[in-house]
């Protein structure tokens, strides 16, 4: 493998990342751990289908050259390549079926410098019977100090041979074959041995003094795992490994959970009646409800009842032809004993009308609300769901819960629905579940109790439940406007574990860094709307300068001395803060925060989010006054102070799982600008996000003023654990030691709290509702 010489000419040199020579290879262990993590996820998924193949830049291709092939939509791949001259990694993501993106760290192909680069490839045509697949791509896009390379490539499958041919220019045209263009192409041969393929190619980016012929062999022991050995330029061997996972396909892993069955209506009613020996709390209403149950056991429904001077007058409704009047009278007389009333005579009348909801039954159900609340609080807590509020009105029960355990929101809805149904009288037919997240209502769904029973008894399906939920959504929105949103009725203590891996590309000084950390968070809610929380972290970092670099463009040091916070390792106080969170009006949520907001800043401020009903857009604003923390990793303070804030437009792209954010405002260093972020959330719960920040800092001759960009992947640990959990792992690739374009890290913003348990998230995982 070759690199670029100092004078810009091509020439061989040995490249080893700064701070990696002569130091413990912690970065290699971290990369290996991430590779094993993705490999385990892929193996757990048990995925079938075609084996994917990537080149040494991360895109679908041969050895070094690209092809017109693409991976499955949503596939994420991590690769590592090594020769005696260079070593590095690439991260590839199939953002759309027609768009492939690759991020290179450390090295690329041929004469690519050791700076990070970004590649894109667009599908122009899909392969047809008589036509090849066609794609256009750009290598090292968006870096003015580099010469980019553009190419056009076609691929055609002929039995066991996949043929590719293309032309490139710029950095892909070291050979001038046709007027500044270089030809490239090759053959991918499927040997017939499961997982084994051979490759040979002609590379137009190889310098004139070397062979442009490359060859390799690749073996895929499992789908999504590839190992390749290649011989490059007739002089050097390369060893490459790649692991990939389809983010749309969760691993099939059975949870070690007890079966949650739905009780019959009679069993649920008896459970409510017998939950407390103290019947005085509902008094005559409880006895009236028992009377209704006993009459219904005889195949009748009470529509009205009156008692006066020992005379009981009852009207009943029957389905079909009524039985004899003496038998009906005897049934009512026997049932009347539970009323504890003197009954000398019974007068019964009946109709064949459909059963109506009698006023006395509604009153009886309402009288049982305290018992139902007690049962739900206990049973929901056993499932990791906190009861926030309960309202029982006639045939409808509305329950607000907070999901503290389930990574898939639909699973939480299904568990809550069964628990609620198991604590209801027969007369309650509509179950409304509102999902609250730290005081903010994220979503509300209404399902029919009968639909739930039918689905669990194989007379219906989850899809039928969902159709009625969607039909009732307008009513739910109106109900949300009319109600005061509860913020929690009892003190709650929660905790979570968040592992994270941060990788930083090179800075202007040539330093690179890797940081692995684990945060342990806890939150205590002593009263509605108020929470007190904190986090401690244990981390290890390598590759960051211990001392702050000189200021650039007059910017104060806000992140440049990151190494002084990170390189010490060990334990540290990450945050300690108080927050007041509340829904202020229909579609308006607010939060005030004060304390040690993140590892580098302490401050006071707030955030407001406006969501206009079921719209695809939302608007948020935040303002904070902050002061820099000291380097002791605990409570000391520094001298620098600032005011920072942003106005953000959130937009969910129609018919996709993408969300685009546009933020404009003032950053920590006092610079003004904007940030564009595009994120995608998959059915597995994995979230991939990329951002680009531009500010008013002069970028001429200054590293601090260059555009800031980064990529992050958030993975729910629920995919790999035998028990349900909301804990997540984060992988982030971005610059960590720059000052321009830096925002305050306040944790999940209000839009993230809402989106994590929102209506779209429930819809995305609805097939898991009965798990």
CSV table of C-alpha atoms in Angstrom, one decimal, residues 297-752:
chain,number,residue,atom,x,y,z
A,297,UNK,CA,-74.4,-15.2,34.3
A,298,UNK,CA,-78.0,-16.2,33.6
A,299,UNK,CA,-77.8,-14.9,30.1
A,300,UNK,CA,-79.5,-11.6,30.8
A,301,UNK,CA,-78.4,-7.9,30.9
A,302,UNK,CA,-79.8,-5.4,33.4
A,303,UNK,CA,-81.0,-2.1,31.7
A,304,UNK,CA,-82.6,-0.6,34.7
A,305,UNK,CA,-83.3,-1.3,38.4
A,306,UNK,CA,-85.4,0.3,41.1
A,307,UNK,CA,-86.2,-0.6,44.8
A,308,UNK,CA,-88.9,0.8,47.0
A,309,UNK,CA,-90.5,-0.6,50.1
A,310,UNK,CA,-89.4,-4.2,49.5
A,311,UNK,CA,-90.3,-4.2,45.9
A,312,UNK,CA,-87.6,-4.7,43.3
A,313,UNK,CA,-88.4,-3.6,39.7
A,314,UNK,CA,-85.9,-4.8,37.1
A,315,UNK,CA,-85.8,-4.4,33.4
A,316,UNK,CA,-83.6,-6.9,31.5
A,317,UNK,CA,-82.5,-7.3,27.8
A,318,UNK,CA,-82.2,-10.7,26.2
A,319,UNK,CA,-80.4,-11.9,23.1
A,320,UNK,CA,-83.0,-13.9,21.1
A,321,UNK,CA,-86.1,-15.4,22.6
A,322,UNK,CA,-86.5,-14.9,26.3
A,323,UNK,CA,-86.8,-17.8,28.8
A,324,UNK,CA,-89.9,-18.2,30.9
A,325,UNK,CA,-90.9,-15.3,33.2
A,326,UNK,CA,-90.8,-17.4,36.4
A,327,UNK,CA,-87.2,-18.4,35.7
A,328,UNK,CA,-86.1,-14.9,35.0
A,329,UNK,CA,-87.8,-13.7,38.2
A,330,UNK,CA,-86.0,-16.4,40.1
A,331,UNK,CA,-82.7,-15.5,38.6
A,332,UNK,CA,-83.1,-11.9,39.6
A,333,UNK,CA,-84.4,-12.8,43.1
A,334,UNK,CA,-81.3,-15.0,43.7
A,335,UNK,CA,-79.0,-12.2,42.4
A,336,UNK,CA,-80.7,-9.6,44.6
A,337,UNK,CA,-79.4,-11.2,47.8
A,338,UNK,CA,-76.0,-9.5,47.3
A,339,UNK,CA,-77.7,-6.1,47.4
A,340,UNK,CA,-78.4,-6.5,51.1
A,341,UNK,CA,-81.9,-5.0,50.6
A,342,UNK,CA,-85.2,-6.3,51.8
A,343,UNK,CA,-87.0,-7.8,48.8
A,344,UNK,CA,-90.5,-9.1,49.2
A,345,UNK,CA,-91.5,-9.1,45.5
A,346,UNK,CA,-89.7,-8.9,42.2
A,347,UNK,CA,-91.2,-7.4,39.0
A,348,UNK,CA,-89.3,-8.2,35.8
A,349,UNK,CA,-89.8,-6.9,32.3
A,350,UNK,CA,-87.6,-7.6,29.3
A,351,UNK,CA,-86.9,-6.5,25.7
A,352,UNK,CA,-85.0,-8.0,22.8
A,353,UNK,CA,-83.1,-4.8,22.1
A,354,UNK,CA,-79.3,-4.8,21.9
A,355,UNK,CA,-77.7,-4.6,25.2
A,356,UNK,CA,-77.1,-1.0,26.3
A,357,UNK,CA,-74.6,0.4,28.8
A,358,UNK,CA,-76.8,1.0,31.9
A,359,UNK,CA,-76.1,4.0,34.1
A,360,UNK,CA,-75.8,1.8,37.2
A,361,UNK,CA,-73.1,-0.3,35.5
A,362,UNK,CA,-71.1,2.8,34.6
A,363,UNK,CA,-71.4,4.0,38.2
A,364,UNK,CA,-70.3,0.6,39.4
A,365,UNK,CA,-67.2,0.6,37.2
A,366,UNK,CA,-66.2,4.1,38.3
A,367,UNK,CA,-66.5,3.0,41.9
A,368,UNK,CA,-63.9,0.4,41.3
A,369,UNK,CA,-61.3,2.9,40.0
A,370,UNK,CA,-59.3,2.9,43.3
A,371,UNK,CA,-59.0,-0.9,43.2
A,372,UNK,CA,-58.1,-0.9,39.5
A,373,UNK,CA,-55.4,1.7,40.1
A,374,UNK,CA,-53.9,-0.3,42.9
A,375,UNK,CA,-53.8,-3.5,40.8
A,376,UNK,CA,-52.3,-1.6,37.8
A,377,UNK,CA,-49.7,0.1,39.8
A,378,UNK,CA,-48.4,-3.2,41.1
A,379,UNK,CA,-48.7,-5.2,37.9
A,380,UNK,CA,-47.3,-2.5,35.6
A,381,UNK,CA,-44.3,-2.0,37.9
A,382,UNK,CA,-43.5,-5.7,37.7
A,383,UNK,CA,-43.2,-5.3,33.9
A,384,UNK,CA,-41.0,-2.1,34.1
A,385,UNK,CA,-43.9,0.3,33.4
A,386,UNK,CA,-44.8,3.1,35.8
A,387,UNK,CA,-48.4,4.1,36.3
A,388,UNK,CA,-48.7,7.9,36.0
A,389,UNK,CA,-52.4,8.5,35.8
A,390,UNK,CA,-55.7,6.6,35.5
A,391,UNK,CA,-59.2,7.9,34.5
A,392,UNK,CA,-62.2,5.6,34.2
A,393,UNK,CA,-65.3,7.1,32.6
A,394,UNK,CA,-68.1,4.8,31.5
A,395,UNK,CA,-67.0,2.3,28.9
A,396,UNK,CA,-63.5,3.9,28.5
A,397,UNK,CA,-60.4,3.7,30.7
A,398,UNK,CA,-57.4,6.1,30.0
A,399,UNK,CA,-54.1,5.1,31.5
A,400,UNK,CA,-50.9,7.1,31.4
A,401,UNK,CA,-47.7,5.0,31.7
A,402,UNK,CA,-44.0,5.6,31.4
A,403,UNK,CA,-41.9,2.9,29.7
A,404,UNK,CA,-38.8,2.3,31.8
A,405,UNK,CA,-37.8,-1.1,30.4
A,406,UNK,CA,-38.8,-2.0,26.8
A,407,UNK,CA,-36.6,-1.0,23.9
A,408,UNK,CA,-39.4,-1.5,21.5
A,409,UNK,CA,-42.3,0.8,22.3
A,410,UNK,CA,-44.9,-1.5,20.7
A,411,UNK,CA,-43.9,-4.2,23.1
A,412,UNK,CA,-44.6,-1.8,26.0
A,413,UNK,CA,-48.0,-0.9,24.6
A,414,UNK,CA,-48.9,-4.6,24.2
A,415,UNK,CA,-47.9,-5.5,27.7
A,416,UNK,CA,-49.7,-2.5,29.2
A,417,UNK,CA,-52.9,-3.3,27.3
A,418,UNK,CA,-53.0,-6.9,28.6
A,419,UNK,CA,-52.3,-5.8,32.2
A,420,UNK,CA,-55.1,-3.2,32.0
A,421,UNK,CA,-57.5,-5.6,30.4
A,422,UNK,CA,-56.8,-8.1,33.2
A,423,UNK,CA,-58.0,-5.5,35.8
A,424,UNK,CA,-61.2,-4.3,34.2
A,425,UNK,CA,-64.9,-4.9,34.7
A,426,UNK,CA,-66.7,-6.4,31.7
A,427,UNK,CA,-68.4,-3.0,30.9
A,428,UNK,CA,-65.2,-1.2,29.9
A,429,UNK,CA,-64.6,-1.7,26.2
A,430,UNK,CA,-62.1,1.0,25.1
A,431,UNK,CA,-58.5,1.1,26.5
A,432,UNK,CA,-56.6,4.3,25.9
A,433,UNK,CA,-52.8,4.1,26.7
A,434,UNK,CA,-50.9,7.4,26.9
A,435,UNK,CA,-47.1,7.1,26.8
A,436,UNK,CA,-45.3,9.6,29.0
A,437,UNK,CA,-41.5,10.2,28.8
A,438,UNK,CA,-40.1,12.2,31.7
A,439,UNK,CA,-43.2,14.3,32.0
A,440,UNK,CA,-43.9,14.8,28.3
A,441,UNK,CA,-46.6,12.9,26.6
A,442,UNK,CA,-45.2,11.2,23.5
A,443,UNK,CA,-48.1,9.3,22.1
A,444,UNK,CA,-51.6,8.1,22.8
A,445,UNK,CA,-53.4,5.0,21.3
A,446,UNK,CA,-56.9,3.7,21.8
A,447,UNK,CA,-57.7,0.1,21.2
A,448,UNK,CA,-60.8,-2.0,21.5
A,449,UNK,CA,-60.8,-4.6,24.2
A,450,UNK,CA,-62.5,-7.0,21.9
A,451,UNK,CA,-59.8,-6.6,19.3
A,452,UNK,CA,-57.2,-7.5,21.8
A,453,UNK,CA,-59.1,-10.6,22.9
A,454,UNK,CA,-59.6,-11.7,19.3
A,455,UNK,CA,-55.9,-11.3,18.5
A,456,UNK,CA,-54.8,-13.3,21.5
A,457,UNK,CA,-57.3,-16.0,20.8
A,458,UNK,CA,-56.3,-16.3,17.0
A,459,UNK,CA,-59.7,-14.8,15.9
A,460,UNK,CA,-58.0,-11.6,14.8
A,461,UNK,CA,-54.6,-10.1,14.3
A,462,UNK,CA,-52.4,-7.2,15.5
A,463,UNK,CA,-53.1,-5.5,12.1
A,464,UNK,CA,-56.9,-5.3,12.9
A,465,UNK,CA,-56.0,-3.7,16.3
A,466,UNK,CA,-53.9,-1.2,14.5
A,467,UNK,CA,-56.6,-0.3,12.0
A,468,UNK,CA,-58.9,0.8,14.8
A,469,UNK,CA,-56.1,2.6,16.6
A,470,UNK,CA,-55.5,4.7,13.5
A,471,UNK,CA,-59.2,5.3,13.1
A,472,UNK,CA,-59.4,6.6,16.7
A,473,UNK,CA,-56.4,8.8,16.4
A,474,UNK,CA,-58.4,12.0,15.8
A,475,UNK,CA,-60.4,11.4,18.9
A,476,UNK,CA,-57.2,10.8,20.9
A,477,UNK,CA,-55.7,14.1,19.7
A,478,UNK,CA,-58.9,16.0,20.8
A,479,UNK,CA,-58.7,14.2,24.2
A,480,UNK,CA,-55.1,15.3,24.6
A,481,UNK,CA,-56.2,18.9,24.1
A,482,UNK,CA,-58.9,18.7,26.7
A,483,UNK,CA,-57.0,17.1,29.4
A,484,UNK,CA,-54.4,18.4,31.8
A,485,UNK,CA,-51.3,16.3,31.3
A,486,UNK,CA,-50.2,14.4,34.4
A,487,UNK,CA,-46.6,14.6,35.3
A,488,UNK,CA,-46.3,11.7,37.7
A,489,UNK,CA,-48.0,10.8,41.0
A,490,UNK,CA,-45.2,9.2,43.0
A,491,UNK,CA,-41.5,9.4,43.5
A,492,UNK,CA,-39.6,7.2,41.1
A,493,UNK,CA,-36.0,6.2,40.8
A,494,UNK,CA,-34.6,5.0,37.5
A,495,UNK,CA,-31.1,4.2,36.3
A,496,UNK,CA,-29.4,3.2,33.0
A,497,UNK,CA,-26.0,2.1,31.6
A,498,UNK,CA,-24.7,3.7,28.4
A,499,UNK,CA,-21.5,2.4,26.8
A,500,UNK,CA,-20.0,4.6,24.1
A,501,UNK,CA,-17.1,4.7,21.6
A,502,UNK,CA,-15.8,8.0,20.2
A,503,UNK,CA,-13.3,8.1,17.3
A,504,UNK,CA,-11.8,11.4,16.2
A,505,UNK,CA,-10.1,11.9,12.8
A,506,UNK,CA,-6.8,13.8,12.6
A,507,UNK,CA,-6.5,17.5,13.5
A,508,UNK,CA,-4.2,20.1,12.0
A,509,UNK,CA,-1.5,18.9,14.4
A,510,UNK,CA,-1.9,15.3,13.1
A,511,UNK,CA,-3.3,13.9,16.3
A,512,UNK,CA,-5.9,11.2,16.3
A,513,UNK,CA,-7.9,9.9,19.2
A,514,UNK,CA,-10.1,7.1,20.4
A,515,UNK,CA,-12.2,7.2,23.6
A,516,UNK,CA,-14.2,4.4,25.2
A,517,UNK,CA,-16.5,5.2,28.1
A,518,UNK,CA,-19.4,3.9,30.1
A,519,UNK,CA,-21.9,6.2,31.7
A,520,UNK,CA,-24.1,5.2,34.7
A,521,UNK,CA,-27.1,7.5,34.9
A,522,UNK,CA,-29.7,7.7,37.7
A,523,UNK,CA,-32.8,9.9,38.0
A,524,UNK,CA,-35.1,10.6,41.0
A,525,UNK,CA,-38.5,12.2,40.6
A,526,UNK,CA,-39.6,13.4,44.0
A,527,UNK,CA,-42.8,15.2,42.7
A,528,UNK,CA,-44.7,15.7,39.5
A,529,UNK,CA,-42.7,17.5,36.7
A,530,UNK,CA,-39.4,17.7,38.7
A,531,UNK,CA,-36.5,15.3,38.3
A,532,UNK,CA,-33.0,15.3,39.8
A,533,UNK,CA,-30.4,13.3,38.0
A,534,UNK,CA,-26.7,12.7,37.5
A,535,UNK,CA,-24.2,10.5,35.8
A,536,UNK,CA,-20.7,9.2,36.5
A,537,UNK,CA,-18.4,7.9,33.8
A,538,UNK,CA,-15.5,5.6,33.6
A,539,UNK,CA,-13.4,6.1,30.5
A,540,UNK,CA,-10.1,5.5,28.7
A,541,UNK,CA,-8.8,7.8,26.0
A,542,UNK,CA,-5.8,7.8,23.8
A,543,UNK,CA,-4.5,10.1,21.1
A,544,UNK,CA,-5.5,13.5,22.4
A,545,UNK,CA,-3.1,16.3,23.4
A,546,UNK,CA,-2.9,16.9,27.1
A,547,UNK,CA,-2.4,20.7,26.7
A,548,UNK,CA,-4.7,23.0,24.9
A,549,UNK,CA,-3.6,24.1,21.4
A,550,UNK,CA,-3.0,27.8,20.7
A,551,UNK,CA,-6.2,29.7,20.0
A,552,UNK,CA,-7.2,30.1,16.3
A,553,UNK,CA,-9.1,33.0,14.8
A,554,UNK,CA,-9.5,34.4,18.2
A,555,UNK,CA,-11.9,31.7,19.3
A,556,UNK,CA,-11.9,30.8,23.0
A,557,UNK,CA,-10.9,27.2,23.9
A,558,UNK,CA,-14.2,25.4,24.4
A,559,UNK,CA,-13.4,21.9,23.1
A,560,UNK,CA,-9.7,22.1,22.1
A,561,UNK,CA,-8.5,21.0,25.5
A,562,UNK,CA,-10.7,18.0,25.4
A,563,UNK,CA,-7.7,15.8,26.1
A,564,UNK,CA,-7.3,17.4,29.6
A,565,UNK,CA,-10.8,16.1,30.5
A,566,UNK,CA,-10.5,12.7,28.8
A,567,UNK,CA,-6.9,11.5,28.9
A,568,UNK,CA,-6.9,11.2,32.7
A,569,UNK,CA,-9.2,8.2,32.5
A,570,UNK,CA,-10.8,6.6,35.5
A,571,UNK,CA,-14.0,7.8,37.2
A,572,UNK,CA,-15.5,11.3,36.8
A,573,UNK,CA,-18.7,13.3,37.3
A,574,UNK,CA,-20.4,13.5,34.0
A,575,UNK,CA,-23.5,15.5,35.0
A,576,UNK,CA,-25.5,16.6,38.1
A,577,UNK,CA,-28.6,18.6,37.4
A,578,UNK,CA,-32.2,19.4,38.2
A,579,UNK,CA,-34.9,19.6,35.5
A,580,UNK,CA,-38.5,20.8,35.4
A,581,UNK,CA,-40.4,19.2,32.5
A,582,UNK,CA,-44.0,19.9,31.7
A,583,UNK,CA,-46.5,20.0,28.8
A,584,UNK,CA,-47.6,23.6,29.0
A,585,UNK,CA,-50.5,23.6,26.5
A,586,UNK,CA,-51.7,21.6,23.5
A,587,UNK,CA,-48.6,20.6,21.6
A,588,UNK,CA,-46.3,22.8,23.7
A,589,UNK,CA,-43.7,21.1,26.0
A,590,UNK,CA,-41.0,22.9,28.0
A,591,UNK,CA,-38.0,22.1,30.1
A,592,UNK,CA,-35.8,24.1,32.5
A,593,UNK,CA,-32.4,22.7,33.5
A,594,UNK,CA,-29.7,23.8,35.9
A,595,UNK,CA,-26.5,22.3,37.2
A,596,UNK,CA,-23.5,20.4,35.7
A,597,UNK,CA,-25.0,19.9,32.3
A,598,UNK,CA,-22.2,17.9,30.7
A,599,UNK,CA,-18.6,17.0,31.3
A,600,UNK,CA,-17.2,20.4,30.2
A,601,UNK,CA,-19.9,22.9,31.1
A,602,UNK,CA,-22.2,24.0,34.0
A,603,UNK,CA,-25.1,26.2,33.4
A,604,UNK,CA,-28.8,27.2,33.5
A,605,UNK,CA,-31.3,27.4,30.7
A,606,UNK,CA,-34.3,25.9,29.0
A,607,UNK,CA,-36.0,24.4,25.9
A,608,UNK,CA,-39.4,24.7,24.4
A,609,UNK,CA,-40.9,22.4,21.7
A,610,UNK,CA,-44.0,23.0,19.7
A,611,UNK,CA,-45.7,20.0,17.9
A,612,UNK,CA,-48.8,21.0,15.9
A,613,UNK,CA,-50.8,17.8,16.2
A,614,UNK,CA,-50.0,14.9,14.0
A,615,UNK,CA,-47.9,17.0,11.6
A,616,UNK,CA,-44.6,15.9,10.2
A,617,UNK,CA,-42.8,19.0,11.5
A,618,UNK,CA,-42.0,20.5,14.9
A,619,UNK,CA,-40.2,23.6,16.1
A,620,UNK,CA,-37.9,23.9,19.1
A,621,UNK,CA,-35.8,26.5,20.8
A,622,UNK,CA,-33.2,26.5,23.5
A,623,UNK,CA,-31.1,29.1,25.4
A,624,UNK,CA,-28.4,28.4,28.0
A,625,UNK,CA,-26.0,30.5,30.0
A,626,UNK,CA,-22.9,28.3,30.7
A,627,UNK,CA,-19.6,28.4,32.5
A,628,UNK,CA,-16.7,26.0,31.8
A,629,UNK,CA,-15.8,23.3,34.3
A,630,UNK,CA,-12.4,22.6,35.7
A,631,UNK,CA,-10.2,19.7,34.7
A,632,UNK,CA,-10.5,17.7,37.9
A,633,UNK,CA,-13.4,15.7,36.6
A,634,UNK,CA,-15.6,16.7,39.5
A,635,UNK,CA,-17.0,20.0,40.8
A,636,UNK,CA,-14.4,22.7,40.1
A,637,UNK,CA,-15.1,25.6,37.7
A,638,UNK,CA,-13.1,27.5,35.1
A,639,UNK,CA,-13.3,31.1,34.0
A,640,UNK,CA,-14.9,31.0,30.5
A,641,UNK,CA,-18.6,32.0,30.3
A,642,UNK,CA,-20.9,32.1,27.3
A,643,UNK,CA,-24.5,32.4,26.1
A,644,UNK,CA,-25.6,29.8,23.6
A,645,UNK,CA,-28.8,28.9,22.0
A,646,UNK,CA,-30.5,27.6,18.8
A,647,UNK,CA,-33.8,27.6,16.9
A,648,UNK,CA,-34.4,24.2,15.3
A,649,UNK,CA,-36.9,23.0,12.7
A,650,UNK,CA,-37.5,19.3,12.8
A,651,UNK,CA,-39.1,17.6,9.8
A,652,UNK,CA,-39.9,13.9,9.3
A,653,UNK,CA,-39.6,12.9,5.7
A,654,UNK,CA,-42.9,11.4,4.4
A,655,UNK,CA,-42.9,7.7,3.7
A,656,UNK,CA,-39.6,7.1,5.3
A,657,UNK,CA,-37.9,6.7,8.7
A,658,UNK,CA,-35.7,9.8,8.1
A,659,UNK,CA,-35.8,13.0,10.1
A,660,UNK,CA,-34.1,16.2,9.0
A,661,UNK,CA,-33.1,18.9,11.5
A,662,UNK,CA,-32.0,22.4,10.7
A,663,UNK,CA,-30.6,24.5,13.6
A,664,UNK,CA,-29.5,28.1,13.5
A,665,UNK,CA,-28.0,30.0,16.4
A,666,UNK,CA,-25.0,30.8,18.6
A,667,UNK,CA,-22.4,28.2,19.5
A,668,UNK,CA,-20.3,27.8,22.6
A,669,UNK,CA,-17.3,29.8,21.2
A,670,UNK,CA,-19.6,32.7,20.3
A,671,UNK,CA,-19.6,31.9,16.6
A,672,UNK,CA,-22.9,32.0,14.7
A,673,UNK,CA,-24.0,29.5,12.1
A,674,UNK,CA,-26.2,26.5,11.4
A,675,UNK,CA,-26.2,22.7,11.6
A,676,UNK,CA,-28.0,20.3,9.3
A,677,UNK,CA,-28.6,16.8,10.6
A,678,UNK,CA,-30.1,13.8,8.8
A,679,UNK,CA,-31.0,10.7,10.9
A,680,UNK,CA,-32.7,7.4,10.1
A,681,UNK,CA,-34.3,5.1,12.6
A,682,UNK,CA,-34.7,1.4,11.7
A,683,UNK,CA,-37.2,-1.2,12.7
A,684,UNK,CA,-34.6,-2.7,15.0
A,685,UNK,CA,-34.4,0.6,16.9
A,686,UNK,CA,-30.9,1.3,15.6
A,687,UNK,CA,-30.4,5.0,14.7
A,688,UNK,CA,-27.8,6.3,12.2
A,689,UNK,CA,-27.2,10.1,12.1
A,690,UNK,CA,-24.9,12.4,10.2
A,691,UNK,CA,-24.5,16.2,10.6
A,692,UNK,CA,-22.7,19.1,9.0
A,693,UNK,CA,-22.0,22.5,10.8
A,694,UNK,CA,-21.0,25.8,9.1
A,695,UNK,CA,-20.2,28.9,11.1
A,696,UNK,CA,-19.1,32.5,10.4
A,697,UNK,CA,-15.5,31.8,11.4
A,698,UNK,CA,-13.0,32.5,8.7
A,699,UNK,CA,-11.8,29.2,7.4
A,700,UNK,CA,-8.8,30.5,5.4
A,701,UNK,CA,-5.6,29.0,6.9
A,702,UNK,CA,-7.4,27.9,10.1
A,703,UNK,CA,-8.4,24.4,11.1
A,704,UNK,CA,-10.8,25.7,13.7
A,705,UNK,CA,-12.9,27.3,11.0
A,706,UNK,CA,-13.3,24.3,8.8
A,707,UNK,CA,-16.8,22.8,8.5
A,708,UNK,CA,-17.6,20.3,11.2
A,709,UNK,CA,-19.1,16.9,10.3
A,710,UNK,CA,-19.7,13.6,12.0
A,711,UNK,CA,-21.5,10.3,12.1
A,712,UNK,CA,-23.1,8.4,14.9
A,713,UNK,CA,-24.7,5.0,15.3
A,714,UNK,CA,-26.9,4.3,18.3
A,715,UNK,CA,-27.6,0.6,19.0
A,716,UNK,CA,-30.2,-0.6,21.5
A,717,UNK,CA,-28.7,-3.3,23.8
A,718,UNK,CA,-32.2,-4.9,23.8
A,719,UNK,CA,-31.1,-6.6,20.5
A,720,UNK,CA,-28.4,-8.7,22.3
A,721,UNK,CA,-29.6,-9.3,25.8
A,722,UNK,CA,-31.9,-12.0,27.1
A,723,UNK,CA,-34.0,-9.4,29.0
A,724,UNK,CA,-35.8,-6.3,27.8
A,725,UNK,CA,-33.8,-3.0,28.4
A,726,UNK,CA,-33.8,0.6,27.2
A,727,UNK,CA,-30.0,0.9,27.5
A,728,UNK,CA,-28.2,1.9,24.4
A,729,UNK,CA,-24.6,1.9,23.0
A,730,UNK,CA,-23.2,4.7,21.0
A,731,UNK,CA,-20.6,4.8,18.3
A,732,UNK,CA,-19.6,8.3,17.2
A,733,UNK,CA,-17.1,9.5,14.6
A,734,UNK,CA,-16.4,13.2,14.7
A,735,UNK,CA,-13.8,15.8,15.7
A,736,UNK,CA,-13.6,16.2,19.4
A,737,UNK,CA,-10.9,18.9,19.8
A,738,UNK,CA,-12.2,21.9,17.8
A,739,UNK,CA,-13.9,25.1,18.9
A,740,UNK,CA,-16.0,26.3,16.0
A,741,UNK,CA,-19.5,25.0,15.7
A,742,UNK,CA,-19.7,23.3,19.1
A,743,UNK,CA,-23.1,22.8,20.8
A,744,UNK,CA,-23.9,22.1,24.4
A,745,UNK,CA,-24.4,18.4,25.1
A,746,UNK,CA,-27.5,18.5,27.3
A,747,UNK,CA,-28.6,14.9,26.7
A,748,UNK,CA,-31.7,13.9,24.8
A,749,UNK,CA,-33.6,17.0,23.6
A,750,UNK,CA,-37.4,17.2,23.9
A,751,UNK,CA,-37.9,16.0,20.4
A,752,UNK,CA,-35.8,12.9,21.1
